[in-house]
Amino acid sequence: MPAVATEDEVRSRLERLAALGARSSELAHELRNALAVLETSLHLVRKSLQKTDDYPRVEKQLARMAEQIHNGQALVREALDEVRGHGPERVEVDLRSLVLEIVGGVARPDHVALDVEVGSGKVTVDPRLMRQLLLNLVRNAVEALAARESGRVRVVARREGPHLLLVVEDDGPGIAADVAPRLFEAFNTSKANGTGLGLVVCRRIAEAHGGRIVARPAEPRGTSMEVTIPVS
């Protein structure tokens, strides 16, 4: 039976969350300024190289750097929106393109296989928030397999009537018994250097879209994270 948090534990947790919220806002502003400097510098580098013989060789890398800067700027905007209480900015996107682009950006070791099953059609979501949610879940799944000689991560995304179903499943060791009861609470983690905030963010994103996220045991082993979001 899971232990019930005492009043002092609850107060301590709330104080840590309040301090984290204030510091997160400061960091978001600092990161936004740093990314703006990087964006300007990259623009100048690209401009100076465009008329040289080296440009075709580095063009793809420069484009990738620009894309990652833009992704970072989007994450900063999302963090500031969270602090200000802004809701998701839903737009209609192609489900397959969105999921494949997000999953394709996740680094994973050679011993971890990745299976992706994506349905077709359009969904109305906040693509920035969906990126953050799916990246967090896939990275967690990959990290769960770090100590194994081989492993598999399965990502499923499809429409089910008026809902979008996202499933990220791994065949790792599963969720520790002492972590499971408070899996979606801040600072609850089994990782040595973890903060326990990744799944908190995922839950908030799902709930901001009017949906939910649940964790289930995968068969025959591992963990399955399932997100259901109304999209019409």
mmCIF file of C-alpha atoms in Angstrom:
data_model
loop_
_atom_site.group_PDB
_atom_site.id
_atom_site.type_symbol
_atom_site.label_atom_id
_atom_site.label_comp_id
_atom_site.label_asym_id
_atom_site.label_seq_id
_atom_site.Cartn_x
_atom_site.Cartn_y
_atom_site.Cartn_z
ATOM 1 C CA MET A 1 0.000 0.000 0.000
ATOM 2 C CA PRO A 2 1.544 3.355 -1.013
ATOM 3 C CA ALA A 3 2.600 5.660 1.802
ATOM 4 C CA VAL A 4 0.520 8.798 2.350
ATOM 5 C CA ALA A 5 2.497 12.026 2.217
ATOM 6 C CA THR A 6 2.571 13.985 5.472
ATOM 7 C CA GLU A 7 1.591 17.648 5.699
ATOM 8 C CA ASP A 8 5.266 18.646 5.945
ATOM 9 C CA GLU A 9 6.126 16.569 2.857
ATOM 10 C CA VAL A 10 3.305 18.168 0.884
ATOM 11 C CA ARG A 11 4.373 21.656 1.993
ATOM 12 C CA SER A 12 8.002 20.929 1.084
ATOM 13 C CA ARG A 13 6.965 19.640 -2.332
ATOM 14 C CA LEU A 14 4.850 22.741 -3.011
ATOM 15 C CA GLU A 15 7.690 25.045 -1.935
ATOM 16 C CA ARG A 16 10.100 23.253 -4.267
ATOM 17 C CA LEU A 17 7.620 23.508 -7.127
ATOM 18 C CA ALA A 18 7.102 27.231 -6.497
ATOM 19 C CA ALA A 19 10.860 27.831 -6.466
ATOM 20 C CA LEU A 20 11.246 25.731 -9.590
ATOM 21 C CA GLY A 21 8.533 27.716 -11.364
ATOM 22 C CA ALA A 22 10.221 31.022 -10.584
ATOM 23 C CA ARG A 23 13.645 29.769 -11.629
ATOM 24 C CA SER A 24 12.226 28.162 -14.777
ATOM 25 C CA SER A 25 10.843 31.517 -15.879
ATOM 26 C CA GLU A 26 14.248 33.145 -15.352
ATOM 27 C CA LEU A 27 16.018 30.358 -17.245
ATOM 28 C CA ALA A 28 13.532 30.590 -20.103
ATOM 29 C CA HIS A 29 14.320 34.283 -20.565
ATOM 30 C CA GLU A 30 18.065 33.608 -20.394
ATOM 31 C CA LEU A 31 17.807 30.778 -22.912
ATOM 32 C CA ARG A 32 15.709 32.915 -25.241
ATOM 33 C CA ASN A 33 18.449 35.544 -25.297
ATOM 34 C CA ALA A 34 21.175 32.936 -25.842
ATOM 35 C CA LEU A 35 19.248 31.348 -28.714
ATOM 36 C CA ALA A 36 18.746 34.757 -30.319
ATOM 37 C CA VAL A 37 22.523 35.282 -30.293
ATOM 38 C CA LEU A 38 23.059 31.829 -31.817
ATOM 39 C CA GLU A 39 20.450 32.512 -34.487
ATOM 40 C CA THR A 40 22.104 35.802 -35.473
ATOM 41 C CA SER A 41 25.577 34.247 -35.487
ATOM 42 C CA LEU A 42 24.404 31.330 -37.606
ATOM 43 C CA HIS A 43 22.800 33.723 -40.086
ATOM 44 C CA LEU A 44 26.091 35.617 -40.424
ATOM 45 C CA VAL A 45 28.085 32.399 -40.847
ATOM 46 C CA ARG A 46 25.688 31.144 -43.507
ATOM 47 C CA LYS A 47 25.816 34.487 -45.326
ATOM 48 C CA SER A 48 29.626 34.537 -45.330
ATOM 49 C CA LEU A 49 29.849 30.955 -46.613
ATOM 50 C CA GLN A 50 27.225 31.173 -49.351
ATOM 51 C CA LYS A 51 29.707 32.500 -51.908
ATOM 52 C CA THR A 52 32.444 29.992 -51.081
ATOM 53 C CA ASP A 53 33.168 26.525 -52.421
ATOM 54 C CA ASP A 54 32.646 25.068 -48.952
ATOM 55 C CA TYR A 55 28.968 26.045 -48.721
ATOM 56 C CA PRO A 56 27.453 22.999 -50.491
ATOM 57 C CA ARG A 57 29.402 20.721 -48.160
ATOM 58 C CA VAL A 58 28.129 22.359 -44.951
ATOM 59 C CA GLU A 59 24.693 23.560 -46.081
ATOM 60 C CA LYS A 60 22.837 20.570 -44.637
ATOM 61 C CA GLN A 61 24.578 20.897 -41.261
ATOM 62 C CA LEU A 62 23.808 24.618 -41.111
ATOM 63 C CA ALA A 63 20.155 23.932 -41.890
ATOM 64 C CA ARG A 64 20.051 21.337 -39.128
ATOM 65 C CA MET A 65 21.553 23.815 -36.673
ATOM 66 C CA ALA A 66 18.950 26.412 -37.652
ATOM 67 C CA GLU A 67 16.164 23.869 -37.173
ATOM 68 C CA GLN A 68 17.380 22.954 -33.690
ATOM 69 C CA ILE A 69 17.634 26.626 -32.722
ATOM 70 C CA HIS A 70 14.036 27.111 -33.840
ATOM 71 C CA ASN A 71 12.994 24.023 -31.869
ATOM 72 C CA GLY A 72 14.725 25.435 -28.800
ATOM 73 C CA GLN A 73 12.958 28.759 -29.262
ATOM 74 C CA ALA A 74 9.638 26.930 -29.497
ATOM 75 C CA LEU A 75 10.343 25.107 -26.231
ATOM 76 C CA VAL A 76 11.204 28.389 -24.523
ATOM 77 C CA ARG A 77 7.943 29.939 -25.757
ATOM 78 C CA GLU A 78 6.060 26.910 -24.437
ATOM 79 C CA ALA A 79 7.740 27.218 -21.032
ATOM 80 C CA LEU A 80 6.836 30.904 -20.795
ATOM 81 C CA ASP A 81 3.271 30.166 -21.908
ATOM 82 C CA GLU A 82 3.051 27.572 -19.133
ATOM 83 C CA VAL A 83 4.126 30.134 -16.543
ATOM 84 C CA ARG A 84 1.668 32.703 -17.927
ATOM 85 C CA GLY A 85 -1.158 30.182 -18.007
ATOM 86 C CA HIS A 86 -1.650 30.154 -21.780
ATOM 87 C CA GLY A 87 -3.477 27.173 -23.259
ATOM 88 C CA PRO A 88 -2.419 25.087 -26.257
ATOM 89 C CA GLU A 89 -2.472 26.710 -29.699
ATOM 90 C CA ARG A 90 -4.223 24.064 -31.755
ATOM 91 C CA VAL A 91 -3.744 23.873 -35.495
ATOM 92 C CA GLU A 92 -4.575 21.175 -38.012
ATOM 93 C CA VAL A 93 -1.525 19.051 -38.837
ATOM 94 C CA ASP A 94 -0.820 15.859 -40.735
ATOM 95 C CA LEU A 95 -0.486 13.119 -38.122
ATOM 96 C CA ARG A 96 2.017 10.980 -40.002
ATOM 97 C CA SER A 97 4.341 13.870 -40.864
ATOM 98 C CA LEU A 98 4.244 15.219 -37.314
ATOM 99 C CA VAL A 99 5.033 11.922 -35.595
ATOM 100 C CA LEU A 100 7.732 10.777 -38.018
ATOM 101 C CA GLU A 101 9.499 14.153 -37.806
ATOM 102 C CA ILE A 102 9.473 14.072 -33.997
ATOM 103 C CA VAL A 103 10.511 10.439 -33.579
ATOM 104 C CA GLY A 104 13.196 10.801 -36.232
ATOM 105 C CA GLY A 105 14.952 13.385 -34.075
ATOM 106 C CA VAL A 106 15.453 11.065 -31.097
ATOM 107 C CA ALA A 107 19.004 9.801 -30.615
ATOM 108 C CA ARG A 108 19.254 6.120 -29.672
ATOM 109 C CA PRO A 109 22.038 3.567 -29.396
ATOM 110 C CA ASP A 110 22.419 0.858 -32.033
ATOM 111 C CA HIS A 111 21.142 -1.884 -29.722
ATOM 112 C CA VAL A 112 17.712 -0.231 -29.402
ATOM 113 C CA ALA A 113 15.307 -0.947 -32.270
ATOM 114 C CA LEU A 114 12.488 1.490 -33.029
ATOM 115 C CA ASP A 115 9.132 0.470 -34.510
ATOM 116 C CA VAL A 116 6.753 3.236 -35.593
ATOM 117 C CA GLU A 117 3.124 2.663 -36.562
ATOM 118 C CA VAL A 118 1.388 5.855 -37.645
ATOM 119 C CA GLY A 119 -2.088 6.267 -39.055
ATOM 120 C CA SER A 120 -3.070 8.769 -41.702
ATOM 121 C CA GLY A 121 -5.228 11.863 -41.556
ATOM 122 C CA LYS A 122 -5.291 15.263 -39.902
ATOM 123 C CA VAL A 123 -5.433 16.064 -36.190
ATOM 124 C CA THR A 124 -5.932 19.364 -34.389
ATOM 125 C CA VAL A 125 -3.280 19.755 -31.687
ATOM 126 C CA ASP A 126 -0.570 22.125 -30.549
ATOM 127 C CA PRO A 127 2.413 20.750 -32.518
ATOM 128 C CA ARG A 128 4.968 22.334 -30.178
ATOM 129 C CA LEU A 129 3.436 20.646 -27.151
ATOM 130 C CA MET A 130 3.016 17.357 -28.984
ATOM 131 C CA ARG A 131 6.691 17.478 -29.872
ATOM 132 C CA GLN A 132 7.657 17.899 -26.234
ATOM 133 C CA LEU A 133 5.292 15.176 -25.037
ATOM 134 C CA LEU A 134 6.367 12.584 -27.589
ATOM 135 C CA LEU A 135 10.075 13.399 -27.262
ATOM 136 C CA ASN A 136 9.883 12.942 -23.490
ATOM 137 C CA LEU A 137 8.115 9.596 -23.771
ATOM 138 C CA VAL A 138 10.389 8.168 -26.471
ATOM 139 C CA ARG A 139 13.548 9.328 -24.702
ATOM 140 C CA ASN A 140 12.335 7.744 -21.454
ATOM 141 C CA ALA A 141 11.681 4.482 -23.294
ATOM 142 C CA VAL A 142 15.142 4.513 -24.881
ATOM 143 C CA GLU A 143 16.778 5.275 -21.523
ATOM 144 C CA ALA A 144 14.931 2.332 -19.947
ATOM 145 C CA LEU A 145 16.854 0.042 -22.311
ATOM 146 C CA ALA A 146 20.293 1.564 -21.761
ATOM 147 C CA ALA A 147 21.602 -1.304 -19.622
ATOM 148 C CA ARG A 148 20.327 -4.076 -21.887
ATOM 149 C CA GLU A 149 22.173 -5.757 -24.737
ATOM 150 C CA SER A 150 19.141 -5.304 -26.982
ATOM 151 C CA GLY A 151 15.736 -3.718 -26.723
ATOM 152 C CA ARG A 152 12.793 -2.399 -28.671
ATOM 153 C CA VAL A 153 10.724 0.773 -28.504
ATOM 154 C CA ARG A 154 7.339 0.818 -30.201
ATOM 155 C CA VAL A 155 5.508 4.038 -31.060
ATOM 156 C CA VAL A 156 1.870 3.979 -32.162
ATOM 157 C CA ALA A 157 -0.113 7.043 -33.258
ATOM 158 C CA ARG A 158 -3.582 6.874 -34.780
ATOM 159 C CA ARG A 159 -7.050 8.348 -34.776
ATOM 160 C CA GLU A 160 -9.679 6.425 -32.825
ATOM 161 C CA GLY A 161 -12.955 8.167 -33.548
ATOM 162 C CA PRO A 162 -12.781 11.695 -32.107
ATOM 163 C CA HIS A 163 -9.553 10.959 -30.234
ATOM 164 C CA LEU A 164 -5.848 10.747 -30.952
ATOM 165 C CA LEU A 165 -4.160 7.729 -29.387
ATOM 166 C CA LEU A 166 -0.412 7.833 -28.734
ATOM 167 C CA VAL A 167 1.367 4.794 -27.323
ATOM 168 C CA VAL A 168 5.063 4.563 -26.477
ATOM 169 C CA GLU A 169 6.090 1.110 -25.323
ATOM 170 C CA ASP A 170 9.408 -0.444 -24.330
ATOM 171 C CA ASP A 171 10.455 -3.949 -23.326
ATOM 172 C CA GLY A 172 12.654 -2.764 -20.481
ATOM 173 C CA PRO A 173 12.523 -3.657 -16.778
ATOM 174 C CA GLY A 174 9.235 -1.874 -16.120
ATOM 175 C CA ILE A 175 8.364 0.728 -13.497
ATOM 176 C CA ALA A 176 9.808 0.273 -10.015
ATOM 177 C CA ALA A 177 7.167 -0.544 -7.406
ATOM 178 C CA ASP A 178 8.148 2.383 -5.187
ATOM 179 C CA VAL A 179 7.913 4.842 -8.103
ATOM 180 C CA ALA A 180 4.671 3.658 -9.722
ATOM 181 C CA PRO A 181 2.112 5.125 -7.256
ATOM 182 C CA ARG A 182 3.413 8.670 -7.804
ATOM 183 C CA LEU A 183 4.710 8.307 -11.346
ATOM 184 C CA PHE A 184 3.271 11.612 -12.580
ATOM 185 C CA GLU A 185 4.340 13.700 -9.582
ATOM 186 C CA ALA A 186 7.306 16.061 -9.622
ATOM 187 C CA PHE A 187 10.599 14.888 -8.099
ATOM 188 C CA ASN A 188 9.443 11.261 -8.129
ATOM 189 C CA THR A 189 12.079 9.364 -10.089
ATOM 190 C CA SER A 190 14.274 6.272 -9.973
ATOM 191 C CA LYS A 191 17.003 7.887 -12.118
ATOM 192 C CA ALA A 192 20.207 8.831 -10.319
ATOM 193 C CA ASN A 193 20.324 12.286 -11.929
ATOM 194 C CA GLY A 194 16.632 12.652 -12.754
ATOM 195 C CA THR A 195 14.207 15.340 -11.614
ATOM 196 C CA GLY A 196 10.976 13.452 -12.170
ATOM 197 C CA LEU A 197 9.640 16.380 -14.206
ATOM 198 C CA GLY A 198 9.460 14.771 -17.662
ATOM 199 C CA LEU A 199 6.261 12.838 -17.018
ATOM 200 C CA VAL A 200 4.790 15.787 -15.120
ATOM 201 C CA VAL A 201 5.181 17.852 -18.285
ATOM 202 C CA CYS A 202 3.627 15.051 -20.351
ATOM 203 C CA ARG A 203 0.629 14.884 -18.030
ATOM 204 C CA ARG A 204 0.145 18.658 -18.151
ATOM 205 C CA ILE A 205 0.322 18.683 -21.948
ATOM 206 C CA ALA A 206 -2.210 15.865 -22.224
ATOM 207 C CA GLU A 207 -4.552 17.542 -19.741
ATOM 208 C CA ALA A 208 -4.140 20.945 -21.427
ATOM 209 C CA HIS A 209 -5.519 19.276 -24.568
ATOM 210 C CA GLY A 210 -8.433 17.827 -22.573
ATOM 211 C CA GLY A 211 -6.856 14.376 -22.564
ATOM 212 C CA ARG A 212 -5.039 12.045 -20.206
ATOM 213 C CA ILE A 213 -1.951 9.866 -19.899
ATOM 214 C CA VAL A 214 -1.751 6.487 -18.175
ATOM 215 C CA ALA A 215 1.039 3.979 -17.593
ATOM 216 C CA ARG A 216 0.434 0.260 -18.013
ATOM 217 C CA PRO A 217 2.625 -2.841 -17.889
ATOM 218 C CA ALA A 218 3.592 -3.931 -21.404
ATOM 219 C CA GLU A 219 3.423 -7.560 -22.503
ATOM 220 C CA PRO A 220 5.456 -9.666 -21.950
ATOM 221 C CA ARG A 221 7.517 -7.058 -20.069
ATOM 222 C CA GLY A 222 8.272 -3.364 -19.979
ATOM 223 C CA THR A 223 6.142 -0.240 -19.831
ATOM 224 C CA SER A 224 3.428 1.199 -22.042
ATOM 225 C CA MET A 225 2.619 4.913 -21.835
ATOM 226 C CA GLU A 226 -0.761 5.700 -23.404
ATOM 227 C CA VAL A 227 -1.987 9.205 -24.215
ATOM 228 C CA THR A 228 -5.551 9.910 -25.331
ATOM 229 C CA ILE A 229 -6.446 13.385 -26.608
ATOM 230 C CA PRO A 230 -9.710 14.654 -28.133
ATOM 231 C CA VAL A 231 -8.927 16.104 -31.555
ATOM 232 C CA SER A 232 -12.351 16.941 -32.981
#
